[in-house]
Amino acid sequence: MAEPIKNKRPDPAVAPFVSISPIYPAVVTAQQDLACDHELTILHDAEDLGGGVTAASIFAHDPRLVSLIQGRLGSLVGKSSGYIESLPAEVKRRVSGLKGIQKEHSKLEAEFQEEVLQLEKKFFAKFTPLYEQRAAIVNGKTEPTEDLVKAGEEDEDKAEGAAVENKGATDGGKVSGIPEFWLSAMKNQISLAEMITDRDEGALKSLIDIRMEYLDKPGFRLIFEFAENEFFTNKIITKTYYYQNESGYGGDFIYDHAEGDKIDWKAGQDLTVRIEQKKQRNKTTKQTRIVKKTVPTESFFNFFSPPKPPTDDDDEAAEDIEERLELDYQLGEDIKEKLIPRAIDWFTGEALAFEELDEEDYADFDDDDEDDEDDDSEDHDDEDESEEDEEDGSKPKQEPSECKQS
């Protein structure tokens, strides 16, 4: 439906792919020129390596050659080999005719994507009453009908169903709706679970609904509705994804950027920052004081402050920004295409059976959590023990510290 990132740079560590036809002669010529440029160096290296020298051994012995080949081949991508220009006039005329046919095809592709979007909007209007009914049950405003309950139990094991029914009877029916429905569903969706910290859970427990809406132009808006809570005053927090006006290759919509609402945090409750404390001691007076500093920290609510696309002046950071943009876009798509339509399956965990995830994904996720907690603890200890000189210009004597690997 959409292309994630426009003009995403290829991995510089991988040699670009070059088609072998019809620009194969250009590749051969470039390789021959390259061989000529370094013939003496390669021969010298071959003599040093002894008999039975292979291309692999030469490349391993001279990584400069590999780098130069990658650069030379990369410069050929998208360039003509002269083959088309050398064709007879009548053949070139036919080639131009085929390009004209392709333009007509591209117009139909763009028309197809537009009609797909309109079809999505048509059925979204039919889904909306179901989402509203789901929200009413989740938040205890209504109870499901017997027909709905029976339809939901059709595929359940009878013994399991009886156990659930008995448990409900012992609870006395005092629980309203389904507590922590959206938090539980999000924690079962791996890409979202990786963003949710322990601190975030307190705020996400007050999340009462997640829904979306289409924009008048290509794009969509995610809507998060919260009950009254101790963290922020917003009842609604939205994030909007915009596509470019022109279509991409194949007629797909091209993702442009996203914008999120500003969160009105209550005093001292901002989950996207943490307070660092440093103990400072004056060497002259021996008095100490505590200095507090606010620093950014990981939080799901950073989702509402999306990264901005890189500019021409951000070449060094462009690759990192593009990766963050792609991740941000994918998270929005996961919420729109997976979480909202099948929230109950994520709540129960049944949706995980349809996700292509390896066991290592879960193991790595758990290990990362433990490592992060250890790192945070070590950093906090270091900050509490740091001492700085306040008045005189001399550097305070530093106590030997344990070497910690970050």
Coordinates of C-alpha atoms in Angstrom, one line a residue:
M1 CA 0.0 0.0 0.0
A2 CA 2.9 2.3 0.7
E3 CA 6.6 2.6 0.4
P4 CA 8.2 3.1 3.8
I5 CA 11.1 5.5 3.2
K6 CA 11.9 7.6 0.2
N7 CA 15.5 7.6 -1.1
K8 CA 16.7 5.2 1.6
R9 CA 20.5 4.8 1.2
P10 CA 21.8 1.3 0.6
D11 CA 24.1 -0.3 3.0
P12 CA 27.6 1.1 2.2
A13 CA 29.2 -2.2 3.3
V14 CA 27.5 -4.1 0.5
A15 CA 28.6 -3.9 -3.1
P16 CA 25.6 -2.5 -5.2
F17 CA 24.0 -5.0 -7.6
V18 CA 24.5 -4.3 -11.2
S19 CA 22.4 -5.9 -13.9
I20 CA 24.5 -8.0 -16.3
S21 CA 22.3 -7.2 -19.3
P22 CA 22.3 -4.9 -21.2
I23 CA 24.9 -3.0 -19.3
Y24 CA 27.1 -6.0 -18.8
P25 CA 29.7 -4.6 -21.3
A26 CA 30.1 -1.6 -19.0
V27 CA 30.7 -3.8 -16.0
V28 CA 33.3 -5.8 -17.9
T29 CA 35.0 -2.6 -19.1
A30 CA 35.1 -1.2 -15.6
Q31 CA 36.6 -4.4 -14.2
Q32 CA 39.2 -4.4 -17.0
D33 CA 40.1 -0.8 -16.3
L34 CA 40.3 -1.5 -12.6
A35 CA 42.6 -4.5 -13.3
C36 CA 44.8 -2.3 -15.4
D37 CA 45.0 0.3 -12.7
H38 CA 46.2 -2.2 -10.1
E39 CA 47.9 -4.8 -12.3
L40 CA 51.3 -4.3 -10.8
T41 CA 50.0 -4.3 -7.2
I42 CA 48.0 -7.5 -7.7
L43 CA 50.9 -9.2 -9.4
H44 CA 53.2 -8.2 -6.6
D45 CA 50.8 -9.5 -4.0
A46 CA 50.4 -12.7 -6.0
E47 CA 54.2 -13.2 -5.8
D48 CA 54.2 -12.6 -2.1
L49 CA 51.4 -15.1 -1.6
G50 CA 53.1 -17.8 -3.5
G51 CA 51.7 -20.5 -5.9
G52 CA 48.0 -21.4 -6.1
V53 CA 46.9 -17.8 -5.7
T54 CA 43.1 -17.3 -6.0
A55 CA 41.0 -14.2 -6.4
A56 CA 39.6 -14.7 -2.9
S57 CA 43.1 -14.8 -1.4
I58 CA 44.1 -11.6 -3.3
F59 CA 41.0 -9.8 -2.0
A60 CA 41.6 -11.0 1.5
H61 CA 45.2 -9.8 1.2
D62 CA 44.3 -6.4 -0.2
P63 CA 41.0 -5.0 1.3
R64 CA 41.7 -1.8 -0.6
L65 CA 41.0 -3.6 -3.8
V66 CA 37.6 -4.7 -2.5
S67 CA 36.7 -1.2 -1.4
L68 CA 37.8 0.2 -4.8
I69 CA 35.8 -2.4 -6.7
Q70 CA 32.7 -1.6 -4.6
G71 CA 33.1 2.1 -5.3
R72 CA 33.6 1.6 -9.0
L73 CA 30.6 -0.7 -9.4
G74 CA 28.5 1.6 -7.3
S75 CA 29.2 4.4 -9.6
L76 CA 27.8 2.4 -12.5
V77 CA 24.4 1.9 -11.0
G78 CA 21.8 3.7 -13.1
K79 CA 24.3 4.6 -15.8
S80 CA 23.9 3.6 -19.4
S81 CA 26.5 1.3 -21.0
G82 CA 26.0 2.9 -24.4
Y83 CA 24.2 -0.2 -25.6
I84 CA 20.8 1.6 -26.1
E85 CA 22.5 4.5 -27.8
S86 CA 24.2 2.2 -30.2
L87 CA 21.0 0.6 -31.4
P88 CA 19.7 1.3 -34.9
A89 CA 17.2 4.2 -35.2
E90 CA 14.2 1.9 -36.0
V91 CA 15.0 -0.2 -32.9
K92 CA 15.3 2.9 -30.6
R93 CA 12.0 4.0 -31.9
R94 CA 10.4 0.8 -30.8
V95 CA 12.1 1.1 -27.4
S96 CA 10.5 4.6 -27.1
G97 CA 7.1 3.0 -27.9
L98 CA 7.5 0.5 -25.1
K99 CA 8.3 3.3 -22.7
G100 CA 5.0 4.9 -23.8
I101 CA 3.2 1.7 -23.0
Q102 CA 4.9 1.7 -19.6
K103 CA 3.6 5.2 -18.9
E104 CA 0.1 4.1 -19.5
H105 CA 0.7 1.1 -17.3
S106 CA 1.9 3.4 -14.5
K107 CA -1.2 5.5 -14.8
L108 CA -3.3 2.4 -14.3
E109 CA -1.2 1.3 -11.3
A110 CA -1.8 4.7 -9.6
E111 CA -5.5 4.4 -10.4
F112 CA -5.5 0.9 -8.9
Q113 CA -3.9 2.1 -5.7
E114 CA -6.4 4.9 -5.4
E115 CA -9.3 2.6 -5.8
V116 CA -7.7 0.2 -3.2
L117 CA -7.6 3.1 -0.8
Q118 CA -11.2 4.0 -1.4
L119 CA -12.2 0.3 -0.9
E120 CA -10.3 0.3 2.4
K121 CA -12.2 3.4 3.5
K122 CA -15.5 1.9 2.5
F123 CA -14.9 -1.2 4.6
F124 CA -13.4 0.8 7.4
A125 CA -16.7 2.5 7.7
K126 CA -18.3 -1.0 8.2
F127 CA -15.7 -2.0 10.8
T128 CA -16.1 1.2 12.9
P129 CA -19.4 0.1 14.6
L130 CA -17.7 -3.2 15.6
Y131 CA -14.8 -1.2 17.1
E132 CA -17.2 1.0 19.0
Q133 CA -19.0 -2.1 20.3
R134 CA -15.7 -3.6 21.4
A135 CA -14.8 -0.4 23.2
A136 CA -18.1 -0.3 25.1
I137 CA -17.5 -3.9 26.4
V138 CA -13.9 -3.3 27.3
N139 CA -14.7 -0.2 29.3
G140 CA -17.7 -1.8 31.1
K141 CA -20.4 0.3 29.4
T142 CA -22.2 -2.7 28.1
E143 CA -22.1 -6.5 28.2
P144 CA -21.8 -8.8 25.2
T145 CA -25.0 -10.5 24.0
E146 CA -25.4 -14.2 24.4
D147 CA -25.1 -14.6 20.6
L148 CA -21.7 -12.9 20.7
V149 CA -20.5 -15.0 23.6
K150 CA -21.6 -18.3 21.9
A151 CA -19.9 -17.2 18.6
G152 CA -16.7 -16.6 20.6
E153 CA -16.8 -19.9 22.3
E154 CA -17.4 -22.0 19.2
D155 CA -13.7 -22.8 18.7
E156 CA -12.8 -23.0 22.4
D157 CA -12.3 -26.3 24.3
K158 CA -15.3 -27.2 26.4
A159 CA -13.3 -27.9 29.5
E160 CA -11.4 -24.6 29.2
G161 CA -14.7 -22.8 28.7
A162 CA -16.1 -24.4 31.9
A163 CA -13.1 -23.4 33.9
V164 CA -13.4 -19.8 32.8
E165 CA -17.1 -19.8 33.6
N166 CA -16.5 -21.1 37.2
K167 CA -13.8 -18.6 37.8
G168 CA -16.1 -15.8 36.8
A169 CA -18.8 -17.0 39.3
T170 CA -16.3 -16.9 42.2
D171 CA -15.3 -13.4 41.4
G172 CA -18.8 -12.1 42.2
G173 CA -19.0 -10.1 39.0
K174 CA -17.5 -7.0 40.6
V175 CA -14.9 -6.3 37.8
S176 CA -16.1 -3.8 35.3
G177 CA -15.2 -4.4 31.6
I178 CA -11.7 -5.9 30.9
P179 CA -9.0 -4.2 33.0
E180 CA -5.7 -3.3 31.2
F181 CA -7.1 -4.6 27.9
W182 CA -5.0 -2.4 25.7
L183 CA -1.8 -2.6 27.8
S184 CA -2.0 -6.4 27.7
A185 CA -2.6 -6.4 23.9
M186 CA 0.3 -4.1 23.3
K187 CA 2.7 -6.1 25.5
N188 CA 1.9 -9.2 23.4
Q189 CA 2.8 -7.3 20.2
I190 CA 6.5 -7.6 20.1
S191 CA 7.4 -4.4 18.3
L192 CA 5.4 -2.4 20.8
A193 CA 6.4 -4.4 23.8
E194 CA 10.0 -3.5 23.2
M195 CA 9.1 0.2 23.7
I196 CA 7.1 -0.2 26.9
T197 CA 9.0 0.4 30.1
D198 CA 7.9 -0.5 33.6
R199 CA 7.3 3.2 34.3
D200 CA 5.1 3.4 31.2
E201 CA 2.8 0.7 32.4
G202 CA 1.2 2.9 35.1
A203 CA 0.1 5.4 32.4
L204 CA -0.9 2.8 29.8
K205 CA -3.2 1.1 32.3
S206 CA -5.5 4.2 31.8
L207 CA -5.6 3.6 28.0
I208 CA -9.2 2.9 27.2
D209 CA -9.2 2.8 23.4
I210 CA -7.0 2.9 20.3
R211 CA -8.6 3.7 17.0
M212 CA -7.6 5.2 13.7
E213 CA -9.1 7.4 10.9
Y214 CA -8.2 8.1 7.3
L215 CA -7.2 11.6 6.2
D216 CA -8.9 13.3 3.3
K217 CA -5.5 13.0 1.4
P218 CA -3.4 9.8 1.6
G219 CA -2.5 9.2 5.2
F220 CA -4.0 8.1 8.5
R221 CA -4.2 9.2 12.1
L222 CA -3.8 6.9 15.2
I223 CA -6.0 8.0 18.2
F224 CA -5.1 7.0 21.8
E225 CA -7.9 7.7 24.3
F226 CA -7.0 7.8 28.0
A227 CA -9.0 7.9 31.2
E228 CA -8.1 10.4 34.0
N229 CA -4.6 9.6 35.3
E230 CA -1.8 10.9 37.4
F231 CA 0.7 11.4 34.5
F232 CA -0.8 13.8 32.0
T233 CA -4.0 15.9 31.3
N234 CA -4.6 14.8 27.7
K235 CA -7.7 12.8 27.1
I236 CA -6.7 12.2 23.5
I237 CA -3.2 11.8 22.1
T238 CA -2.9 11.4 18.3
K239 CA -0.2 10.6 15.8
T240 CA -0.7 11.3 12.1
Y241 CA 1.2 9.7 9.2
Y242 CA 1.4 11.6 5.9
Y243 CA 2.2 10.4 2.5
Q244 CA 3.6 12.3 -0.4
N245 CA 1.3 13.7 -3.1
E246 CA 3.0 11.9 -6.0
S247 CA 2.9 8.1 -6.2
G248 CA 6.0 6.0 -6.2
Y249 CA 7.3 3.4 -8.7
G250 CA 4.5 0.9 -9.1
G251 CA 1.8 3.4 -8.0
D252 CA 2.4 2.9 -4.3
F253 CA 2.0 5.8 -1.9
I254 CA 5.3 7.1 -0.5
Y255 CA 5.5 7.8 3.2
D256 CA 6.6 11.3 3.9
H257 CA 6.6 12.1 7.6
A258 CA 4.6 11.8 10.9
E259 CA 3.5 14.3 13.5
G260 CA 2.5 13.6 17.1
D261 CA 0.5 15.6 19.7
K262 CA 2.3 17.3 22.5
I263 CA 1.8 15.6 25.8
D264 CA 0.8 17.8 28.7
W265 CA 2.7 16.1 31.5
K266 CA 1.7 16.8 35.1
A267 CA 4.5 18.2 37.4
G268 CA 7.2 15.6 37.9
Q269 CA 5.4 12.9 35.9
D270 CA 7.1 13.2 32.5
L271 CA 7.9 9.5 31.6
T272 CA 10.2 10.5 28.7
V273 CA 12.9 12.0 31.0
R274 CA 14.6 10.9 34.1
I275 CA 16.4 12.9 36.9
E276 CA 20.1 12.3 37.3
Q277 CA 21.6 13.3 40.7
K278 CA 25.2 14.2 41.2
K279 CA 26.9 14.8 44.5
Q280 CA 29.4 17.7 44.3
R281 CA 31.9 18.5 47.0
N282 CA 33.8 21.7 47.6
K283 CA 37.4 20.9 48.3
T284 CA 37.9 24.1 50.3
T285 CA 34.8 24.0 52.5
K286 CA 34.3 20.2 52.3
Q287 CA 30.6 21.0 51.9
T288 CA 28.5 18.8 49.5
R289 CA 25.5 19.5 47.5
I290 CA 23.2 17.5 45.2
V291 CA 22.8 18.7 41.6
K292 CA 19.9 17.4 39.6
K293 CA 19.8 17.1 35.8
T294 CA 17.0 16.1 33.5
V295 CA 18.0 13.8 30.7
P296 CA 15.9 11.9 28.0
T297 CA 15.1 8.3 28.6
E298 CA 13.4 5.4 26.8
S299 CA 9.6 5.4 26.9
F300 CA 6.7 4.3 24.8
F301 CA 5.5 7.9 24.8
N302 CA 8.5 9.0 22.7
F303 CA 6.4 7.4 20.0
F304 CA 4.5 10.8 19.9
S305 CA 7.7 12.7 19.1
P306 CA 8.7 11.1 15.8
P307 CA 12.1 11.7 14.2
K308 CA 12.3 14.3 11.5
P309 CA 13.5 13.4 8.0
P310 CA 17.3 14.1 7.4
T311 CA 18.4 17.2 5.5
D312 CA 21.3 17.5 3.1
D313 CA 23.4 18.8 5.9
D314 CA 22.9 15.7 8.0
D315 CA 24.9 13.2 6.0
E316 CA 26.7 11.7 8.9
A317 CA 23.5 11.1 10.9
A318 CA 21.3 10.4 7.9
E319 CA 21.6 6.6 8.1
D320 CA 20.7 6.5 11.7
I321 CA 17.8 8.9 11.2
E322 CA 16.5 6.8 8.2
E323 CA 16.5 3.7 10.3
R324 CA 14.6 5.4 13.1
L325 CA 12.1 6.8 10.5
E326 CA 11.6 3.3 9.1
L327 CA 11.0 1.9 12.5
D328 CA 8.6 4.7 13.4
Y329 CA 6.6 4.1 10.2
Q330 CA 6.5 0.3 10.8
L331 CA 5.2 0.8 14.3
G332 CA 2.4 2.9 13.0
E333 CA 1.6 0.3 10.4
D334 CA 1.6 -2.5 13.0
I335 CA -0.9 -0.5 15.2
K336 CA -3.1 0.2 12.1
E337 CA -3.0 -3.1 10.4
K338 CA -2.5 -5.6 13.3
L339 CA -3.3 -4.2 16.7
I340 CA -6.5 -2.3 16.1
P341 CA -8.3 -4.8 13.8
R342 CA -7.4 -7.8 16.0
A343 CA -7.0 -6.4 19.5
I344 CA -8.7 -9.3 21.2
D345 CA -6.3 -11.8 19.6
W346 CA -3.3 -9.8 20.8
F347 CA -4.9 -9.6 24.3
T348 CA -5.3 -13.4 24.5
G349 CA -2.0 -14.0 22.7
E350 CA -3.5 -16.0 19.9
A351 CA -2.2 -13.6 17.3
L352 CA 1.4 -14.6 18.2
A353 CA 0.7 -17.9 16.4
F354 CA 0.5 -16.0 13.2
E355 CA 3.7 -13.9 13.7
E356 CA 6.9 -15.0 12.0
L357 CA 9.1 -14.8 15.1
D358 CA 12.0 -16.9 16.2
E359 CA 12.5 -18.1 19.7
E360 CA 15.6 -16.0 19.8
D361 CA 13.5 -12.8 19.5
Y362 CA 11.9 -13.5 22.8
A363 CA 15.1 -14.6 24.5
D364 CA 16.9 -11.5 23.2
F365 CA 14.1 -9.3 24.3
D366 CA 14.3 -10.6 27.9
D367 CA 18.1 -10.5 28.0
D368 CA 18.0 -6.8 26.8
D369 CA 15.6 -5.9 29.6
E370 CA 17.9 -7.4 32.2
D371 CA 21.0 -5.7 30.7
D372 CA 19.3 -2.4 30.6
E373 CA 18.4 -2.6 34.2
D374 CA 21.9 -3.5 35.2
D375 CA 23.3 -0.6 33.1
D376 CA 20.9 1.8 34.6
S377 CA 21.9 0.7 38.1
E378 CA 25.6 1.0 37.4
D379 CA 25.1 4.4 35.8
H380 CA 23.2 5.6 38.8
D381 CA 25.9 4.4 41.2
D382 CA 28.5 6.2 39.2
E383 CA 26.5 9.4 39.3
D384 CA 25.9 9.3 43.0
E385 CA 29.7 8.8 43.7
S386 CA 31.0 11.5 41.4
E387 CA 32.5 14.6 43.0
E388 CA 33.5 17.9 41.3
D389 CA 35.4 21.0 42.5
E390 CA 33.2 24.1 42.6
E391 CA 35.4 27.1 43.5
D392 CA 39.1 26.7 42.8
G393 CA 40.3 25.9 39.3
S394 CA 42.3 22.8 40.3
K395 CA 41.0 19.5 39.2
P396 CA 39.9 17.4 42.1
K397 CA 41.7 14.2 42.9
Q398 CA 39.9 11.3 41.4
E399 CA 39.5 8.1 43.3
P400 CA 40.3 4.9 41.4
S401 CA 37.1 3.6 39.8
E402 CA 36.0 0.3 38.6
C403 CA 36.2 -0.1 34.9
K404 CA 32.7 -0.8 33.6
Q405 CA 31.9 -1.9 30.0
S406 CA 28.8 -0.1 28.6

